[in-house]
Coordinates of N, CA and C and ligand atoms in Angstrom, one line a residue:
X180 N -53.9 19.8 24.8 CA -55.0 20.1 23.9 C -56.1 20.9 24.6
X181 N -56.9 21.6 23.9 CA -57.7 22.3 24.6 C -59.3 21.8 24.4
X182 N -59.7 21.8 25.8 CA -61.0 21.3 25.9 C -62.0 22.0 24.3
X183 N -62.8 21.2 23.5 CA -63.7 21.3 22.5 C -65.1 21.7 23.2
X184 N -65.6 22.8 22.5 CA -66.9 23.5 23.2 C -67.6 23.7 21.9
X185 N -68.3 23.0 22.0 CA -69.9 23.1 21.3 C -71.0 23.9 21.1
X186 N -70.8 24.6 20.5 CA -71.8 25.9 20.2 C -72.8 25.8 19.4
X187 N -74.1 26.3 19.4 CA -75.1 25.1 18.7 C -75.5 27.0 18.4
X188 N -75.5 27.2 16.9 CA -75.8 28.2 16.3 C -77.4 28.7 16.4
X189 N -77.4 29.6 15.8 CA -78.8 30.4 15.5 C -79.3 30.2 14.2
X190 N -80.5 30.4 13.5 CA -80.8 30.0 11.9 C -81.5 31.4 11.8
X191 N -81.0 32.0 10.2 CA -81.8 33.4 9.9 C -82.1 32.7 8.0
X192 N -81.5 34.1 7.6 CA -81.7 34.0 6.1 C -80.7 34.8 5.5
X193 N -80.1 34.8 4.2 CA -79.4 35.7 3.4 C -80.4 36.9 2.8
X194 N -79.8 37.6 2.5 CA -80.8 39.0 2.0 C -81.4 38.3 0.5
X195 N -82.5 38.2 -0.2 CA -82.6 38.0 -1.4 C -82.4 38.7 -2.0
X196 N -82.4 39.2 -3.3 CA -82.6 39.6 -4.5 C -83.3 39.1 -5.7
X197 N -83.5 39.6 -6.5 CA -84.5 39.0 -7.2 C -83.2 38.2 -8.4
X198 N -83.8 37.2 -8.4 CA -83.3 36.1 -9.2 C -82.4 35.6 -7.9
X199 N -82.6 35.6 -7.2 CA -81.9 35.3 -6.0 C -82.9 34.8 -4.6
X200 N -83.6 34.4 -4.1 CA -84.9 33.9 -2.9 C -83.4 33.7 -1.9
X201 N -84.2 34.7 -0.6 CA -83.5 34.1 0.7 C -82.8 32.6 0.7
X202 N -82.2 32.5 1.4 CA -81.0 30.9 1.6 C -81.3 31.0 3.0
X203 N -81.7 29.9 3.9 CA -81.1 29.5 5.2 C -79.9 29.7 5.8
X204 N -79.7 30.5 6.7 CA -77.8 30.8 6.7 C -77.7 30.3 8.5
X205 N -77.1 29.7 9.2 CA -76.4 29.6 10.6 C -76.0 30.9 10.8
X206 N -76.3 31.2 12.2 CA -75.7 32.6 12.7 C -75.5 32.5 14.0
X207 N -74.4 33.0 14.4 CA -73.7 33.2 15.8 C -73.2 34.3 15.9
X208 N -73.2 34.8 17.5 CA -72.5 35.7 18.0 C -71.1 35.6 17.7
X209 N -70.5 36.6 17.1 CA -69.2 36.3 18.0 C -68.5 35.9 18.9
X210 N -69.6 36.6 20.3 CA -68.5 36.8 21.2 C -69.0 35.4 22.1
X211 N -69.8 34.2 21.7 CA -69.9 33.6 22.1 C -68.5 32.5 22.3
X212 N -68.0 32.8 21.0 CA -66.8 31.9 20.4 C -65.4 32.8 21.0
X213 N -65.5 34.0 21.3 CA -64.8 35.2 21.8 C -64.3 34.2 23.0
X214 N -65.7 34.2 24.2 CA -65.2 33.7 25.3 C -64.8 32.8 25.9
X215 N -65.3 31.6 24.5 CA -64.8 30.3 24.7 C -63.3 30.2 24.7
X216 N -62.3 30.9 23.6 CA -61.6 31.2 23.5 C -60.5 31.7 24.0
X217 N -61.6 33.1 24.8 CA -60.3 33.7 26.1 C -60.3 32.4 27.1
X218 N -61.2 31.7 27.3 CA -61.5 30.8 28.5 C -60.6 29.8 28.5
X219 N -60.0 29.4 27.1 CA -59.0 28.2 27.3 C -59.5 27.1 26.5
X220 N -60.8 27.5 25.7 CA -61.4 26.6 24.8 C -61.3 26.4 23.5
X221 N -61.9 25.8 22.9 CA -61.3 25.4 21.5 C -63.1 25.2 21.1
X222 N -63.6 26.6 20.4 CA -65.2 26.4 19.7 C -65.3 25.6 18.6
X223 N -66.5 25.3 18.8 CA -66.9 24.6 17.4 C -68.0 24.6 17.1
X224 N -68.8 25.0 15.8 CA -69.9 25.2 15.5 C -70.3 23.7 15.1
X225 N -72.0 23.7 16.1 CA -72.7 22.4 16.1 C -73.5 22.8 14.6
X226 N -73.9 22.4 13.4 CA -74.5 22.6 12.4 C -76.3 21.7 12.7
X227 N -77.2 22.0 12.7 CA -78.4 20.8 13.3 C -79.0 19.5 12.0
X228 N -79.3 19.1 12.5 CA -79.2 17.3 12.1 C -80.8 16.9 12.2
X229 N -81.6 16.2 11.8 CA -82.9 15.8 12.0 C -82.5 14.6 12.6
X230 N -81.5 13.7 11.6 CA -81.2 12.5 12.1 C -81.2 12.2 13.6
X231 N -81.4 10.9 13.9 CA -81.5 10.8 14.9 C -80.1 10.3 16.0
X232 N -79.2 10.0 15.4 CA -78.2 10.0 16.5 C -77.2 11.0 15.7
X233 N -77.2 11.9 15.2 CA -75.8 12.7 15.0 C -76.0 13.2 16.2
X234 N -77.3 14.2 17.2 CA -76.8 14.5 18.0 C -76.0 14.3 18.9
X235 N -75.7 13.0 19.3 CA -75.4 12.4 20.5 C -74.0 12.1 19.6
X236 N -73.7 11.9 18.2 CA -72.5 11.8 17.6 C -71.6 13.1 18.0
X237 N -72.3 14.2 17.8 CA -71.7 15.3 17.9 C -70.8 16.1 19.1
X238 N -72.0 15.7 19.9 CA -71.7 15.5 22.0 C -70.7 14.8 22.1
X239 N -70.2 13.5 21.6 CA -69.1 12.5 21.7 C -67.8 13.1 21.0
X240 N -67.7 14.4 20.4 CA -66.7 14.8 20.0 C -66.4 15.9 20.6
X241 N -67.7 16.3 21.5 CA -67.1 17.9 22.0 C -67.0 16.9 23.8
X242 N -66.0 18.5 24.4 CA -65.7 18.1 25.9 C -67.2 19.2 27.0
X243 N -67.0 19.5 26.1 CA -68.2 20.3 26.7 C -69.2 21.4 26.0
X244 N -70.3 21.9 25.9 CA -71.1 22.6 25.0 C -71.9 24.1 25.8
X245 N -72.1 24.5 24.5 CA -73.1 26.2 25.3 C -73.9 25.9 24.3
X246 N -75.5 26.5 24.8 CA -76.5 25.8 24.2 C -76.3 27.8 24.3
X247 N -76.9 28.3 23.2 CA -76.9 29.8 23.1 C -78.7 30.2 23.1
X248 N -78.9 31.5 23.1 CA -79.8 31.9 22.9 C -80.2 32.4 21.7
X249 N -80.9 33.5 21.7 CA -81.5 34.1 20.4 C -82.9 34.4 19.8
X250 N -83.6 35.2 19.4 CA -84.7 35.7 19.2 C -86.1 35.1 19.1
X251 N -86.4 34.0 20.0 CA -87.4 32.8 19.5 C -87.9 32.6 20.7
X252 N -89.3 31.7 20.7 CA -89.4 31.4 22.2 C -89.6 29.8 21.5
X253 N -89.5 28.9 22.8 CA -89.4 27.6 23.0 C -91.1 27.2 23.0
X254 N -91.4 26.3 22.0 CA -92.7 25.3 21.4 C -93.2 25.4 22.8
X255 N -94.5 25.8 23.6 CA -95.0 25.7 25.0 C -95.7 24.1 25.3
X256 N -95.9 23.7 24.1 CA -96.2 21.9 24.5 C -95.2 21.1 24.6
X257 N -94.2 21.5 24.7 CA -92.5 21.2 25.1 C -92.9 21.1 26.6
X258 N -93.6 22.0 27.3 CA -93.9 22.5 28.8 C -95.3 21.8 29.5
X259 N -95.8 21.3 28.5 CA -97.2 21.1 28.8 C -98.2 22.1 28.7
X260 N -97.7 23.2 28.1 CA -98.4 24.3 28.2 C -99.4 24.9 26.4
X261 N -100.3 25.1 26.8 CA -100.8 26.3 25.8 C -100.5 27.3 25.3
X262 N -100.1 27.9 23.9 CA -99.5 28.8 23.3 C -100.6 29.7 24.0
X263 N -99.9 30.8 24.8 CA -100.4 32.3 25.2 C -100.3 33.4 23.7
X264 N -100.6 34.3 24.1 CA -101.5 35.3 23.1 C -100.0 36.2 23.0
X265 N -99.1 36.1 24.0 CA -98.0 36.9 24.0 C -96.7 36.0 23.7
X266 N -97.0 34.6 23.2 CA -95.9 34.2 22.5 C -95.3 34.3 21.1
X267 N -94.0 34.7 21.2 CA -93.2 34.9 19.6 C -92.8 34.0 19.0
X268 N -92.0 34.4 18.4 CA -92.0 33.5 17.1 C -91.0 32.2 17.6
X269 N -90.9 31.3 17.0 CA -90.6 29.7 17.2 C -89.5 29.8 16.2
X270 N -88.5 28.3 16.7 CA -87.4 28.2 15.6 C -87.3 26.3 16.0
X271 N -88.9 25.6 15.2 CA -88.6 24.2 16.3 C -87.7 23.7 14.9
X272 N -87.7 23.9 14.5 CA -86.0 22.5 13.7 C -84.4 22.8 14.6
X273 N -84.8 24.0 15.0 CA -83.3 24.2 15.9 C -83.7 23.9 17.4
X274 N -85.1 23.8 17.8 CA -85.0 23.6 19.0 C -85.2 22.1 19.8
X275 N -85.9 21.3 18.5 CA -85.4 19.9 18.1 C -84.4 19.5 18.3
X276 N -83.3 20.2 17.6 CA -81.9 19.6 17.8 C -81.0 20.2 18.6
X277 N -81.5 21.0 19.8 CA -80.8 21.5 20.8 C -81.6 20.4 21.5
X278 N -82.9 19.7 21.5 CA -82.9 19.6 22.4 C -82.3 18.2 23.0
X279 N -82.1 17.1 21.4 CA -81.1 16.4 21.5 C -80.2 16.5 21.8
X280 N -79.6 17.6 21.3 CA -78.0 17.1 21.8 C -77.9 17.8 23.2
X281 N -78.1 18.5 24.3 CA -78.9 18.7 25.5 C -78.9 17.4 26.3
X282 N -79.6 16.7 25.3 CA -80.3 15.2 26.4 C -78.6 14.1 26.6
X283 N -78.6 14.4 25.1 CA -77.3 13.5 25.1 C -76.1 14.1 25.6
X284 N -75.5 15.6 26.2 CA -74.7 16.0 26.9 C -74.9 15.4 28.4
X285 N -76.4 15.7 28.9 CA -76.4 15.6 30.2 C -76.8 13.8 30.3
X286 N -77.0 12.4 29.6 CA -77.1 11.5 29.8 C -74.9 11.2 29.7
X287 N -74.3 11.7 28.7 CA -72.7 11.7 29.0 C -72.3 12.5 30.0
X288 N -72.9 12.9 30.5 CA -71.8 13.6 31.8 C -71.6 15.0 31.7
X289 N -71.6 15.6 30.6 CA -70.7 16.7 29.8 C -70.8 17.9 30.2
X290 N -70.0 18.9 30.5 CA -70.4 20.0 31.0 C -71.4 20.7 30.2
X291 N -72.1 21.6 30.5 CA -73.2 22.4 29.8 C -73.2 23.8 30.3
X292 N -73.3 24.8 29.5 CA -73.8 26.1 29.5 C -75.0 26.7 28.9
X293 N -75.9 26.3 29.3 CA -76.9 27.2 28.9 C -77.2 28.6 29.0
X294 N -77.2 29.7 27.9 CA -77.2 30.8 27.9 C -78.6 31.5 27.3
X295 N -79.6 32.1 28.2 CA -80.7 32.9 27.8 C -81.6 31.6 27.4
X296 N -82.0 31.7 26.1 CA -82.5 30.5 25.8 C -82.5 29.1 25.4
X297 N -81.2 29.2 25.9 CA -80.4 27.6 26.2 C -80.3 27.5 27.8
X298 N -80.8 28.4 28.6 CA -80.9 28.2 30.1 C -82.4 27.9 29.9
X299 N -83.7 28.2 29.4 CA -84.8 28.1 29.2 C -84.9 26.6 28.8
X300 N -84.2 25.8 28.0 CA -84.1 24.7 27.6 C -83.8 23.9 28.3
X301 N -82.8 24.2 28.8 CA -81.9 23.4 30.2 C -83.3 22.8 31.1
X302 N -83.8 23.7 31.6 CA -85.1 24.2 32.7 C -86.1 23.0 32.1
X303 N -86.8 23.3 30.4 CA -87.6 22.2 30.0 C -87.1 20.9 30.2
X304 N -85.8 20.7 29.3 CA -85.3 19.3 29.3 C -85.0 18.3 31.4
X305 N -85.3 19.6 32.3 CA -85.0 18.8 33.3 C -86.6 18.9 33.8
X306 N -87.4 19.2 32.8 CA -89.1 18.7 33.2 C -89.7 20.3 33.9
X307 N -89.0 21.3 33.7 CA -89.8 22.1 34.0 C -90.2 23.5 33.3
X308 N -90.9 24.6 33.8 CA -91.9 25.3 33.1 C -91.2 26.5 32.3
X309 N -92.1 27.3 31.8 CA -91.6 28.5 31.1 C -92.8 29.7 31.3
X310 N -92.5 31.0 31.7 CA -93.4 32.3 31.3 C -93.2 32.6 30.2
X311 N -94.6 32.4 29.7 CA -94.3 32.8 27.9 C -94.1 34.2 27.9
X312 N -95.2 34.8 29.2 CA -94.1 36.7 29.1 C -94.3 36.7 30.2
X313 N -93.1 37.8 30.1 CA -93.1 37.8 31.8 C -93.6 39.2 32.4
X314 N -94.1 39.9 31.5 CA -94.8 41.3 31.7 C -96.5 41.0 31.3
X315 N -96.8 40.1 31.2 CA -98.6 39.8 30.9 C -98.5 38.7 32.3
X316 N -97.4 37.8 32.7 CA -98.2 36.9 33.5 C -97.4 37.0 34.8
X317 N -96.3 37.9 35.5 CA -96.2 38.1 36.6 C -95.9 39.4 37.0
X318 N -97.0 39.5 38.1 CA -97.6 41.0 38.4 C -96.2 41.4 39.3
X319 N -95.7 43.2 38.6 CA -95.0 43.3 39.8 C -93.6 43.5 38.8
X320 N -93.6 42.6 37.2 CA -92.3 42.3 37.3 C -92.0 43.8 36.4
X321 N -90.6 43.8 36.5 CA -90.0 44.7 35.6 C -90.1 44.5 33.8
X322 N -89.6 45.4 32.8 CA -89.2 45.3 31.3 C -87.7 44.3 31.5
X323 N -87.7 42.9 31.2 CA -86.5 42.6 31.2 C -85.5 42.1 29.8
X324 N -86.4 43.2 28.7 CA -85.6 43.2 27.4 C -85.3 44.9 27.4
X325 N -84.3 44.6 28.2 CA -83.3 46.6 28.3 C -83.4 47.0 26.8
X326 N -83.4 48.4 26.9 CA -83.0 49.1 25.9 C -82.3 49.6 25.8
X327 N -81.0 49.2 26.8 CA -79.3 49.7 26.5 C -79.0 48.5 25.6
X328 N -77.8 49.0 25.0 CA -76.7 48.1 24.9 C -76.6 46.7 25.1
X329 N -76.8 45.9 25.1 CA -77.0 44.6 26.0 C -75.4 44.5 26.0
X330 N -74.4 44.9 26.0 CA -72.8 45.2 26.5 C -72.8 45.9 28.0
X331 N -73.9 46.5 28.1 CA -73.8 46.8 29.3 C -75.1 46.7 30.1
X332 N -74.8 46.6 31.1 CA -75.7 45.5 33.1 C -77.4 46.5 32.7
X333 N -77.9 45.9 33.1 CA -79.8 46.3 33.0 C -80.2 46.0 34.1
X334 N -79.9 45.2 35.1 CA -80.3 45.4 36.4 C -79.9 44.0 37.6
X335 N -79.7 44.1 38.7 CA -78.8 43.0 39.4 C -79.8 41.6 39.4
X336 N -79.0 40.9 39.8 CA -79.1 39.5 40.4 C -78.9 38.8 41.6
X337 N -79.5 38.9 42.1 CA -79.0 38.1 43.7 C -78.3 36.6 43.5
X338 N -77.2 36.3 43.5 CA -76.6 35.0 43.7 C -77.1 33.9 44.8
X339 N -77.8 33.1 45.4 CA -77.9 32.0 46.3 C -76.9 31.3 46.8
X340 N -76.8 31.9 48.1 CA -75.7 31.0 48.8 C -76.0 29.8 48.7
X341 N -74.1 29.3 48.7 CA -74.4 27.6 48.6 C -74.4 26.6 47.3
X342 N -74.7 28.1 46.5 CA -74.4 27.3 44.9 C -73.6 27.3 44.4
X343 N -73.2 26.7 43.6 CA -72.2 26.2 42.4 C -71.9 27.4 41.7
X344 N -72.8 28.3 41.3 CA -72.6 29.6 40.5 C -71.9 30.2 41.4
X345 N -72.0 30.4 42.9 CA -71.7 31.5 44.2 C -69.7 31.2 44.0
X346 N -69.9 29.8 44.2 CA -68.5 29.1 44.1 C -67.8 30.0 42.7
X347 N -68.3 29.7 41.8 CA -67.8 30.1 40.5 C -67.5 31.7 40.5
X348 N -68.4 32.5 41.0 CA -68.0 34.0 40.8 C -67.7 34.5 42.1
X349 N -67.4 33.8 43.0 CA -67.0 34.5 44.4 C -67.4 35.6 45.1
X350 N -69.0 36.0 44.1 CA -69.8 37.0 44.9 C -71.4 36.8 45.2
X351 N -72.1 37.5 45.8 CA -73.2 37.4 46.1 C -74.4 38.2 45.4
X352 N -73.9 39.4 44.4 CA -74.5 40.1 44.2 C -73.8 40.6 42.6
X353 N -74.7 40.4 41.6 CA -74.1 41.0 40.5 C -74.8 41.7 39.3
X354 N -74.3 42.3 38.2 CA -75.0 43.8 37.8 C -75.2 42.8 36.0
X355 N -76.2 42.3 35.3 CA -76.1 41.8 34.1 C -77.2 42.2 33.1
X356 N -77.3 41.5 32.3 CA -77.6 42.2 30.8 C -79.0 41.5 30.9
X357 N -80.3 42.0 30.1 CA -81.2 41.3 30.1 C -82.0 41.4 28.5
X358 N -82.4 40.5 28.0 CA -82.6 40.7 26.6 C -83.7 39.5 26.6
X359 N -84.1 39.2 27.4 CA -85.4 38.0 27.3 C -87.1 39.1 28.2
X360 N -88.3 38.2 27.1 CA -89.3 38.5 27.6 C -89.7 36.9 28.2
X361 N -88.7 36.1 28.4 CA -89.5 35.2 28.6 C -88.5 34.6 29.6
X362 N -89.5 33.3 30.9 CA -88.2 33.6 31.7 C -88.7 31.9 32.2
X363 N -87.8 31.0 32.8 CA -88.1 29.9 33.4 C -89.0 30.4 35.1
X364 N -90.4 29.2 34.6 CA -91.5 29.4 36.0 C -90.8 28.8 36.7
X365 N -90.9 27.3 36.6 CA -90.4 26.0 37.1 C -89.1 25.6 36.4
X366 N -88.2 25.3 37.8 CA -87.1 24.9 37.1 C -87.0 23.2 37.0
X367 N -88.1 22.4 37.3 CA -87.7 20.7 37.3 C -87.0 20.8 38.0
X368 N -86.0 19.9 37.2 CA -85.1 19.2 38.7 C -83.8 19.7 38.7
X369 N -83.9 21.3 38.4 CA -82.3 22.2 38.5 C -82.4 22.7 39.7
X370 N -82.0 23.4 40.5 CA -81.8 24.3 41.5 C -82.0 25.7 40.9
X371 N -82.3 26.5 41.4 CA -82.2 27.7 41.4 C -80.9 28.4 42.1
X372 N -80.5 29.4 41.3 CA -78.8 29.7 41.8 C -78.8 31.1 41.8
X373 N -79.9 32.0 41.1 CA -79.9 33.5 40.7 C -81.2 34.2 41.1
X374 N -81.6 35.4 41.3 CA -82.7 35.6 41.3 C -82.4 37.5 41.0
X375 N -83.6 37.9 40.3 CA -83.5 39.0 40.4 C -84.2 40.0 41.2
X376 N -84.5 41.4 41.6 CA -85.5 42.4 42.7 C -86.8 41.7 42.2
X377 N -87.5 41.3 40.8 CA -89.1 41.7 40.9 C -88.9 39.4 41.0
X378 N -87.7 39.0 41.4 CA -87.9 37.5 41.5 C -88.4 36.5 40.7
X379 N -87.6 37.0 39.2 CA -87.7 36.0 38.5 C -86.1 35.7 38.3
X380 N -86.5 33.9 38.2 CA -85.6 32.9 38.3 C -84.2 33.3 37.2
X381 N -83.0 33.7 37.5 CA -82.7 34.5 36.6 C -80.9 33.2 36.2
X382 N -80.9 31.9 37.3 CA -79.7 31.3 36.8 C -80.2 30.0 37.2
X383 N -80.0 28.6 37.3 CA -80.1 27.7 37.3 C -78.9 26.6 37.1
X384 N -78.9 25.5 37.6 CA -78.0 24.4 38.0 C -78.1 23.6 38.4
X385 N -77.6 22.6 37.9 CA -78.0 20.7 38.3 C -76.5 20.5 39.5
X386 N -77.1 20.3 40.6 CA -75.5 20.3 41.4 C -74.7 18.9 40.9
X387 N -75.1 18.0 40.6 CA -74.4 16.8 40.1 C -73.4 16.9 39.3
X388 N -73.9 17.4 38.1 CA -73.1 17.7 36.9 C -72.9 19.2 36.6
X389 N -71.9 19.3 35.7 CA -71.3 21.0 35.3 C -72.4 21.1 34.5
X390 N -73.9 21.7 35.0 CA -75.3 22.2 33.9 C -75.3 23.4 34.3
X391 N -75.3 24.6 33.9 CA -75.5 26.1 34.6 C -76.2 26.3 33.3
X392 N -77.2 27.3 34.3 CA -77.9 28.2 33.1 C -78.0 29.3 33.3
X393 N -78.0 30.6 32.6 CA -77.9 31.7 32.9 C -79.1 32.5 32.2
X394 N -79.5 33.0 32.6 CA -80.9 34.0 31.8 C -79.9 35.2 30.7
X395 N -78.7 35.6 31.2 CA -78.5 36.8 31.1 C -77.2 36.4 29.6
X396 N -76.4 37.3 29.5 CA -75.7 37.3 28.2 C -74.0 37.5 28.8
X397 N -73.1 36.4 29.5 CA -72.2 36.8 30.4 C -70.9 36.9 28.7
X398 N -71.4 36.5 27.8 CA -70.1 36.7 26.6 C -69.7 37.8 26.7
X399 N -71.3 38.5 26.6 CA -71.2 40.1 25.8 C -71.4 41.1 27.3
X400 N -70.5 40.5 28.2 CA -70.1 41.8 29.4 C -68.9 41.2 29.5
X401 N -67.9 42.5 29.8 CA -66.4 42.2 29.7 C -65.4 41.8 30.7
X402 N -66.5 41.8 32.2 CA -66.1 42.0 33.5 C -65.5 40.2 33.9
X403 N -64.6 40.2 34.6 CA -64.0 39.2 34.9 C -65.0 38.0 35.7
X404 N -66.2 38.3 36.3 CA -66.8 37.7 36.7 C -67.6 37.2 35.9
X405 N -68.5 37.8 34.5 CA -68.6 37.2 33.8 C -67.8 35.9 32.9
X406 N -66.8 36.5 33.0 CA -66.0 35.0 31.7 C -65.5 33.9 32.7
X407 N -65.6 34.4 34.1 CA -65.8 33.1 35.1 C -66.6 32.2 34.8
X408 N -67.7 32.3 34.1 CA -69.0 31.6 34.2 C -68.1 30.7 32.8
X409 N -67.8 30.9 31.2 CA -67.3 30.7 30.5 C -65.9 29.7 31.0
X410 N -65.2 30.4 31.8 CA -64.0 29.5 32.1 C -64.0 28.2 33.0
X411 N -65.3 28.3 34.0 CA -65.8 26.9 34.5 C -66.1 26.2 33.9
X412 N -66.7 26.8 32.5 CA -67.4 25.6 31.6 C -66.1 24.8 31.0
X413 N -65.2 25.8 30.5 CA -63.9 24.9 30.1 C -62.9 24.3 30.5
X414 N -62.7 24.7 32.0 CA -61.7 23.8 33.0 C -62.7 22.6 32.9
X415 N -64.5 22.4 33.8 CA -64.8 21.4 33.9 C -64.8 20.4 32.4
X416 N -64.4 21.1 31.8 CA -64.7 20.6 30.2 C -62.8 19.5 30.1
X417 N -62.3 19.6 30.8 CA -60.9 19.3 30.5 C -60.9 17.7 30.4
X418 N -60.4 17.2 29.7 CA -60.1 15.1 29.7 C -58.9 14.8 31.1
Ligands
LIG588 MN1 -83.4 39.6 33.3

């Protein structure tokens, strides 16, 4: 059987028309389900719940989860922090229920991937901070929402010897995608595993458990080192 991977969707809208008002619709990448897939996984879309234990129901059915990203920044009194003048727009009914089912992956054991703004969450849920931008509040740093492609690398990453990610991709140095203005200050109680030239915190990891987080978008690059990141989550994902 193949390890179950938990993919906790995006929320948009349908196009209206008249006699027709927008609908709430779930939205995912493809290629998030793409690499679960090449990786030896078996996806499954998490739908979100108010209630209060589906999340932790939902976690008990998957072997492992990717908490995804997507166009939103994370509630800053989540962080202890004050809404800055440069923060965007919020998605808290989904960030509510990532952040449940999050607590209840990492209270079961369960492997975790956090991706972009599911590595941001990772970072709060383990008690620490967030740059609501990272071009208004650290001097020095680069544009880290590219205006290529996000299919292809925006600028490198230094790997940290010693980590769990270094283990995983067998290099020191790597070329990835960047589509966030917003980036983890403080990691709490993850390690830091990534960094990039203007040194912001660019991957994260709880060495205990399979928790990675990644700033960057490793679905949507094609290179074998990225779906490394993908295929650790689903070996550690195995019964
Ligand atoms: Mn970046």
């Amino acid at each position: 059987m193949r390890p179950i991977i938990g993919i906790t969707p995006d929320v948009g809208e349908t196009a209206g028309r008249p006699g027709r008002p927008p609908m709430p619709r779930y939205e995912l990448k493809q290629a998030y389900a793409d690499a679960v897939l090449a990786s030896g996984g078996l996806p499954v879309v998490l739908p979100y719940s108010e209630d209060e234990t589906a999340p932790a129901e939902a976690v008990a059915l998957c072997d492992g989860l990717v908490i995804t990203g997507g166009a939103f920044d994370i509630p800053p009194e989540l962080y202890g922090a004050k809404a800055g003048d440069r923060l965007g727009p919020m998605k808290r009914g989904r960030t509510a229920y990532e952040q449940r089912v999050l607590h209840a992956a990492l209270q079961a054991n369960k492997p975790v991937l956090g991706v972009c703004g599911g590595m941001q969450l990772l970072a709060v849920e383990l008690g620490g901070t967030l740059w609501q931008d990272i071009r208004d509040e650290v001097p020095g740093s680069f544009d880290h929402e590219q205006k290529l492609d996000p299919r292809e690398p925006g600028h490198p990453v230094k790997i940290l010897e010693g980590t769990a990610l270094e283990a995983i991709l067998g290099v020191r140095e790597l070329q990835v995608n960047s589509t966030h203005h917003q980036a983890v200050r403080d990691p709490g109680r993850a390690r830091v595993c990534a960094i990039s030239p203007d040194l912001i915190i660019e991957a994260i990891e709880l060495p205990d458990n399979f928790a990675l987080g990644v700033q960057w978008h490793p679905e949507l690059l094609a290179s074998l080192e990225h779906l490394a990141l993908y295929r650790a989550l689903v070996d550690k994902s195995r019964r």
